[in-house]
mmCIF file of C-alpha atoms and ligand atoms in Angstrom:
data_model
loop_
_atom_site.group_PDB
_atom_site.id
_atom_site.type_symbol
_atom_site.label_atom_id
_atom_site.label_comp_id
_atom_site.label_asym_id
_atom_site.label_seq_id
_atom_site.Cartn_x
_atom_site.Cartn_y
_atom_site.Cartn_z
ATOM 1 C CA MET A 76 121.328 63.417 67.203
ATOM 2 C CA VAL A 77 118.592 65.399 65.855
ATOM 3 C CA PRO A 78 116.973 67.985 68.702
ATOM 4 C CA LEU A 79 113.899 66.909 69.828
ATOM 5 C CA ARG A 80 112.046 70.573 69.147
ATOM 6 C CA ARG A 81 113.202 70.135 65.287
ATOM 7 C CA ILE A 82 111.109 66.503 65.028
ATOM 8 C CA GLY A 83 108.334 67.857 66.952
ATOM 9 C CA LEU A 84 107.931 70.776 64.975
ATOM 10 C CA SER A 85 108.211 68.789 61.480
ATOM 11 C CA LEU A 86 105.532 66.431 62.649
ATOM 12 C CA CYS A 87 103.514 69.370 63.735
ATOM 13 C CA CYS A 88 104.158 71.216 60.554
ATOM 14 C CA LEU A 89 102.443 67.079 58.568
ATOM 15 C CA LEU A 90 99.544 67.467 60.874
ATOM 16 C CA LEU A 91 99.139 70.831 59.961
ATOM 17 C CA ILE A 92 99.130 70.371 56.157
ATOM 18 C CA SER A 93 97.363 66.431 56.432
ATOM 19 C CA PHE A 94 94.742 68.773 57.894
ATOM 20 C CA ALA A 95 94.312 71.430 56.318
ATOM 21 C CA SER A 96 94.298 69.225 52.751
ATOM 22 C CA ALA A 97 92.010 66.899 54.896
ATOM 23 C CA CYS A 98 89.939 70.246 54.960
ATOM 24 C CA ALA A 99 89.702 71.491 51.348
ATOM 25 C CA GLU A 100 85.909 70.124 50.410
ATOM 26 C CA ASP A 101 84.264 71.647 47.793
ATOM 27 C CA SER A 102 80.685 73.026 48.005
ATOM 28 C CA TYR A 103 77.745 73.410 44.986
ATOM 29 C CA LYS A 104 75.709 75.902 43.814
ATOM 30 C CA VAL A 105 72.416 74.861 42.194
ATOM 31 C CA VAL A 106 72.001 76.323 39.011
ATOM 32 C CA ARG A 107 68.310 75.280 37.961
ATOM 33 C CA THR A 108 65.958 72.575 39.835
ATOM 34 C CA TYR A 109 63.731 70.403 37.487
ATOM 35 C CA PRO A 110 61.369 67.826 38.957
ATOM 36 C CA HIS A 111 62.192 64.114 38.807
ATOM 37 C CA ASP A 112 59.656 61.315 39.565
ATOM 38 C CA PRO A 113 59.594 60.719 43.164
ATOM 39 C CA ASN A 114 58.655 57.220 42.931
ATOM 40 C CA GLY A 115 62.377 56.425 40.931
ATOM 41 C CA PHE A 116 65.215 55.088 43.531
ATOM 42 C CA VAL A 117 67.570 56.353 41.364
ATOM 43 C CA GLN A 118 70.610 53.266 41.087
ATOM 44 C CA GLY A 119 72.067 54.862 37.775
ATOM 45 C CA LEU A 120 71.462 58.169 35.816
ATOM 46 C CA LEU A 121 73.099 59.586 32.610
ATOM 47 C CA PHE A 122 73.675 61.574 29.512
ATOM 48 C CA SER A 123 73.911 60.013 26.058
ATOM 49 C CA HIS A 124 73.517 61.670 22.178
ATOM 50 C CA GLY A 125 71.024 64.336 24.635
ATOM 51 C CA GLN A 126 69.075 61.601 26.092
ATOM 52 C CA LEU A 127 68.543 61.302 29.865
ATOM 53 C CA TYR A 128 68.448 57.839 30.830
ATOM 54 C CA GLU A 129 68.186 56.424 34.212
ATOM 55 C CA SER A 130 68.065 52.970 36.675
ATOM 56 C CA ASP A 131 65.708 52.504 39.310
ATOM 57 C CA GLY A 132 66.055 49.583 42.051
ATOM 58 C CA LEU A 133 64.184 48.128 44.667
ATOM 59 C CA TYR A 134 62.851 44.496 44.159
ATOM 60 C CA GLY A 135 59.370 44.769 42.034
ATOM 61 C CA GLN A 136 60.131 48.133 40.531
ATOM 62 C CA SER A 137 63.388 48.405 38.833
ATOM 63 C CA SER A 138 63.529 50.128 36.056
ATOM 64 C CA LEU A 139 65.583 51.010 32.715
ATOM 65 C CA ARG A 140 64.259 55.035 31.922
ATOM 66 C CA ARG A 141 64.439 57.937 29.624
ATOM 67 C CA ASP A 142 62.935 61.355 30.894
ATOM 68 C CA ASP A 143 61.900 64.211 30.131
ATOM 69 C CA LEU A 144 64.442 66.435 32.053
ATOM 70 C CA THR A 145 62.795 69.578 31.583
ATOM 71 C CA THR A 146 59.102 67.557 32.730
ATOM 72 C CA GLY A 147 59.930 65.032 34.765
ATOM 73 C CA ARG A 148 57.995 63.062 32.695
ATOM 74 C CA VAL A 149 59.196 59.410 31.828
ATOM 75 C CA LEU A 150 59.059 58.992 28.092
ATOM 76 C CA GLN A 151 60.228 55.545 27.542
ATOM 77 C CA GLN A 152 60.613 52.393 30.232
ATOM 78 C CA TYR A 153 61.350 48.767 30.698
ATOM 79 C CA ASN A 154 60.498 46.991 33.908
ATOM 80 C CA LEU A 155 62.730 44.184 34.982
ATOM 81 C CA PRO A 156 61.331 40.960 36.768
ATOM 82 C CA SER A 157 60.717 41.648 40.108
ATOM 83 C CA GLN A 158 63.538 39.519 41.093
ATOM 84 C CA TYR A 159 66.203 41.832 40.044
ATOM 85 C CA PHE A 160 67.101 44.880 42.236
ATOM 86 C CA ALA A 161 68.739 47.427 38.960
ATOM 87 C CA GLU A 162 72.048 49.340 40.032
ATOM 88 C CA GLY A 163 74.405 51.296 37.648
ATOM 89 C CA LEU A 164 74.181 51.981 34.350
ATOM 90 C CA ALA A 165 76.195 52.372 31.557
ATOM 91 C CA ALA A 166 76.088 53.944 28.019
ATOM 92 C CA TRP A 167 78.570 51.817 25.230
ATOM 93 C CA GLY A 168 78.094 53.109 21.905
ATOM 94 C CA ASN A 169 74.267 52.396 20.859
ATOM 95 C CA GLU A 170 74.103 50.155 23.977
ATOM 96 C CA LEU A 171 73.555 50.876 27.343
ATOM 97 C CA ILE A 172 74.426 48.128 30.101
ATOM 98 C CA GLN A 173 72.748 47.575 33.738
ATOM 99 C CA LEU A 174 73.451 46.228 36.969
ATOM 100 C CA THR A 175 71.798 44.659 39.107
ATOM 101 C CA TRP A 176 72.937 44.773 43.011
ATOM 102 C CA LYS A 177 72.684 40.725 43.871
ATOM 103 C CA ALA A 178 72.268 38.746 41.179
ATOM 104 C CA HIS A 179 75.311 38.971 39.430
ATOM 105 C CA ILE A 180 73.716 39.189 36.689
ATOM 106 C CA GLY A 181 73.958 42.134 33.723
ATOM 107 C CA PHE A 182 71.441 43.182 31.193
ATOM 108 C CA VAL A 183 72.907 44.907 27.597
ATOM 109 C CA TYR A 184 70.145 47.136 25.700
ATOM 110 C CA ASP A 185 69.647 48.088 22.598
ATOM 111 C CA ARG A 186 70.081 52.509 23.976
ATOM 112 C CA THR A 187 66.807 53.513 21.215
ATOM 113 C CA THR A 188 64.305 50.517 22.229
ATOM 114 C CA PHE A 189 65.544 49.133 24.929
ATOM 115 C CA ARG A 190 65.391 45.778 23.464
ATOM 116 C CA LEU A 191 67.480 43.588 25.449
ATOM 117 C CA LEU A 192 70.166 42.191 23.757
ATOM 118 C CA ARG A 193 72.305 40.103 26.246
ATOM 119 C CA THR A 194 72.753 39.545 29.548
ATOM 120 C CA PHE A 195 76.074 38.944 31.524
ATOM 121 C CA HIS A 196 77.612 37.429 34.424
ATOM 122 C CA TYR A 197 79.718 38.923 36.870
ATOM 123 C CA ASP A 198 80.755 36.918 40.766
ATOM 124 C CA TYR A 199 80.167 40.459 43.032
ATOM 125 C CA GLU A 200 77.626 42.718 43.537
ATOM 126 C CA GLY A 201 76.719 45.364 41.042
ATOM 127 C CA TRP A 202 76.582 49.188 42.419
ATOM 128 C CA GLY A 203 77.463 52.105 40.777
ATOM 129 C CA LEU A 204 78.518 52.073 36.691
ATOM 130 C CA THR A 205 80.289 54.133 33.972
ATOM 131 C CA GLN A 206 82.839 54.193 31.197
ATOM 132 C CA ASP A 207 86.093 55.801 30.223
ATOM 133 C CA GLY A 208 86.118 55.827 26.373
ATOM 134 C CA LYS A 209 88.034 52.338 26.788
ATOM 135 C CA SER A 210 86.548 50.150 29.972
ATOM 136 C CA LEU A 211 84.135 50.032 31.675
ATOM 137 C CA ILE A 212 84.052 51.018 35.651
ATOM 138 C CA GLU A 213 81.856 49.492 38.253
ATOM 139 C CA SER A 214 81.570 49.283 42.112
ATOM 140 C CA ASP A 215 80.602 47.321 44.359
ATOM 141 C CA GLY A 216 80.431 48.452 47.736
ATOM 142 C CA SER A 217 84.135 48.428 48.605
ATOM 143 C CA ALA A 218 86.794 50.803 48.037
ATOM 144 C CA TYR A 219 87.755 49.557 44.827
ATOM 145 C CA LEU A 220 86.707 50.658 41.462
ATOM 146 C CA ARG A 221 87.030 47.301 38.743
ATOM 147 C CA PHE A 222 87.665 48.181 34.381
ATOM 148 C CA LEU A 223 86.087 45.900 32.887
ATOM 149 C CA ASN A 224 86.634 45.172 29.149
ATOM 150 C CA PRO A 225 83.009 46.717 28.021
ATOM 151 C CA ASN A 226 82.615 43.962 25.462
ATOM 152 C CA THR A 227 83.791 40.552 26.842
ATOM 153 C CA PHE A 228 83.041 42.065 31.203
ATOM 154 C CA ALA A 229 86.205 40.674 31.893
ATOM 155 C CA VAL A 230 88.294 42.197 34.818
ATOM 156 C CA GLU A 231 90.911 44.237 33.605
ATOM 157 C CA ARG A 232 92.030 46.393 36.237
ATOM 158 C CA LYS A 233 91.400 46.342 40.173
ATOM 159 C CA LEU A 234 92.175 50.166 41.794
ATOM 160 C CA GLN A 235 91.653 50.769 45.523
ATOM 161 C CA VAL A 236 90.152 54.349 46.089
ATOM 162 C CA THR A 237 91.660 56.338 49.423
ATOM 163 C CA ASP A 238 91.573 59.136 50.735
ATOM 164 C CA HIS A 239 95.319 59.735 52.173
ATOM 165 C CA GLY A 240 95.819 56.650 52.984
ATOM 166 C CA ARG A 241 92.784 54.963 53.753
ATOM 167 C CA PRO A 242 90.429 53.304 52.098
ATOM 168 C CA VAL A 243 86.856 54.917 50.597
ATOM 169 C CA THR A 244 84.268 52.478 51.093
ATOM 170 C CA GLN A 245 80.804 52.381 50.244
ATOM 171 C CA LEU A 246 81.106 53.757 46.498
ATOM 172 C CA ASN A 247 78.298 53.962 44.769
ATOM 173 C CA GLU A 248 76.909 55.687 42.012
ATOM 174 C CA LEU A 249 79.838 56.791 39.113
ATOM 175 C CA GLU A 250 80.205 59.558 36.647
ATOM 176 C CA TYR A 251 83.623 59.879 34.439
ATOM 177 C CA ILE A 252 83.660 63.307 34.082
ATOM 178 C CA ASN A 253 86.748 65.199 32.078
ATOM 179 C CA GLY A 254 89.409 62.417 32.809
ATOM 180 C CA LYS A 255 87.981 61.988 36.316
ATOM 181 C CA VAL A 256 85.898 59.596 38.016
ATOM 182 C CA TYR A 257 83.131 60.675 40.524
ATOM 183 C CA ALA A 258 81.627 58.265 43.121
ATOM 184 C CA ASN A 259 78.848 59.252 45.727
ATOM 185 C CA VAL A 260 79.621 57.608 49.236
ATOM 186 C CA TRP A 261 76.199 55.508 49.994
ATOM 187 C CA MET A 262 74.337 57.234 53.298
ATOM 188 C CA THR A 263 76.140 60.216 52.849
ATOM 189 C CA ASP A 264 75.662 63.500 51.293
ATOM 190 C CA LYS A 265 79.906 63.768 49.273
ATOM 191 C CA ILE A 266 80.666 62.763 46.197
ATOM 192 C CA ALA A 267 84.787 62.178 46.016
ATOM 193 C CA ILE A 268 86.281 63.018 42.970
ATOM 194 C CA ILE A 269 89.064 60.015 41.941
ATOM 195 C CA SER A 270 92.143 60.005 40.252
ATOM 196 C CA PRO A 271 91.672 56.774 37.852
ATOM 197 C CA GLN A 272 95.365 56.855 38.141
ATOM 198 C CA ASN A 273 96.390 56.278 41.724
ATOM 199 C CA GLY A 274 93.043 55.916 43.167
ATOM 200 C CA HIS A 275 93.584 59.581 44.773
ATOM 201 C CA VAL A 276 90.291 61.125 45.681
ATOM 202 C CA LEU A 277 91.504 65.114 44.728
ATOM 203 C CA GLU A 278 88.476 66.229 45.682
ATOM 204 C CA TRP A 279 85.342 65.928 48.230
ATOM 205 C CA ILE A 280 81.857 67.700 47.138
ATOM 206 C CA ASN A 281 79.917 68.062 50.062
ATOM 207 C CA LEU A 282 76.361 68.116 49.121
ATOM 208 C CA ALA A 283 74.382 68.438 52.917
ATOM 209 C CA GLY A 284 71.650 70.474 52.191
ATOM 210 C CA LEU A 285 70.741 70.195 48.969
ATOM 211 C CA LEU A 286 67.166 68.138 49.552
ATOM 212 C CA PRO A 287 66.231 69.222 52.706
ATOM 213 C CA ASP A 288 65.896 66.016 55.331
ATOM 214 C CA VAL A 289 62.143 66.887 55.407
ATOM 215 C CA GLU A 290 62.274 66.444 51.499
ATOM 216 C CA ARG A 291 63.410 62.862 51.823
ATOM 217 C CA ARG A 292 61.423 59.673 52.178
ATOM 218 C CA GLY A 293 62.929 58.070 54.604
ATOM 219 C CA PRO A 294 66.294 57.139 55.871
ATOM 220 C CA ASN A 295 67.031 55.011 51.856
ATOM 221 C CA ALA A 296 66.006 57.860 50.352
ATOM 222 C CA VAL A 297 70.161 59.317 49.767
ATOM 223 C CA LEU A 298 72.294 61.503 47.749
ATOM 224 C CA ASN A 299 72.633 59.219 44.571
ATOM 225 C CA GLY A 300 72.822 60.010 40.418
ATOM 226 C CA ILE A 301 75.770 62.018 38.887
ATOM 227 C CA ALA A 302 75.288 62.922 35.026
ATOM 228 C CA TYR A 303 77.352 64.778 33.265
ATOM 229 C CA ASN A 304 76.260 66.271 29.804
ATOM 230 C CA PRO A 305 79.402 66.243 27.849
ATOM 231 C CA ALA A 306 78.142 68.585 25.354
ATOM 232 C CA THR A 307 76.922 71.519 27.685
ATOM 233 C CA HIS A 308 79.403 70.990 30.417
ATOM 234 C CA GLN A 309 76.425 70.944 32.577
ATOM 235 C CA LEU A 310 76.053 68.499 35.716
ATOM 236 C CA PHE A 311 73.501 67.132 37.246
ATOM 237 C CA VAL A 312 72.658 64.926 40.948
ATOM 238 C CA THR A 313 69.594 63.612 42.392
ATOM 239 C CA GLY A 314 68.658 60.555 44.773
ATOM 240 C CA LYS A 315 66.613 58.051 45.392
ATOM 241 C CA LEU A 316 62.460 58.820 45.841
ATOM 242 C CA TRP A 317 64.329 62.525 45.615
ATOM 243 C CA PRO A 318 61.725 65.282 44.078
ATOM 244 C CA LYS A 319 63.711 66.524 42.278
ATOM 245 C CA ILE A 320 67.358 66.817 39.960
ATOM 246 C CA PHE A 321 69.430 69.432 40.308
ATOM 247 C CA GLN A 322 72.218 71.187 37.353
ATOM 248 C CA ILE A 323 75.107 72.638 40.119
ATOM 249 C CA VAL A 324 78.542 73.720 39.735
ATOM 250 C CA VAL A 325 80.775 72.856 42.112
ATOM 251 C CA VAL A 326 82.665 75.570 43.769
ATOM 252 C CA PRO A 327 86.483 74.797 44.942
ATOM 253 C CA GLY A 328 87.011 74.669 49.333
ATOM 254 C CA LYS A 329 89.281 77.064 49.749
HETATM 255 N N1 DDQ I 145 72.714 49.722 47.153
HETATM 256 O O1 DDQ I 145 71.906 50.810 46.029
HETATM 257 C C1 DDQ I 145 73.492 50.719 48.266
HETATM 258 C C2 DDQ I 145 73.698 49.354 46.744
HETATM 259 C C3 DDQ I 145 71.467 49.005 47.909
HETATM 260 C C4 DDQ I 145 71.172 49.850 48.289
HETATM 261 C C5 DDQ I 145 69.881 49.767 48.896
HETATM 262 C C6 DDQ I 145 68.844 49.554 49.662
HETATM 263 C C7 DDQ I 145 67.225 49.080 50.231
HETATM 264 C C8 DDQ I 145 66.491 49.768 50.730
HETATM 265 C C9 DDQ I 145 65.185 49.135 51.040
HETATM 266 C C10 DDQ I 145 63.808 50.040 50.444
HETATM 267 C C11 DDQ I 145 62.885 49.457 51.047
HETATM 268 C C12 DDQ I 145 61.786 50.710 51.120
#
């Protein structure tokens, strides 16, 4: 028979270990602040070929944009018909792929001209989009990521995202950075860093205080938008209707 005290001790250790790991949270340091159009309801942000691209949502205001990072000026813009609420954005070759929230339709554009080349259909909601060089990776507000064939848009794999066994829902804007998937969790100041192999949240970045509440235009003006420039190793974050884009470095938690 195992003595009760031993069981108690082991349980305590387990609790301590899981508590300690659940609490390990990264913070951030702002490297530089750039202006951003405060009317841009950011749903997707990315660097491709040295250019900064953005997808903005809201019905009647959705667009695809190319921004000048330094001045915040919009250099190029395509406005979507008013029945579409644009969502996640990914670059694939010379194309840009943009999701819509509930219309079950995705748009494929020529990256340089923004000419609409084709559309595709999907059965679920469109939230975040990124790619890992092999597949498109899509979120739909649930705890699942879908890996899609970038040519046929067929779902190849579905991966549940969990933090210590608990499903993490509301996964929104996505960015694939150095072998991991970064995901904004909707309505929070947190970004989950996810293993694309097993769906485990490896780390959390807590971006609380990045844009103070007084500078946020209402409850929908949440953190959303992660862009990584692989050429310069710079990481940028912004939010919906945020007047700024922040270049940050992640400060590892203890
Ligand atoms: N989603 O990005 C989480 C998928 C959808 C966000 C929808 C927010 C609706 C806001 C309506 C605000 C009107 C000013």
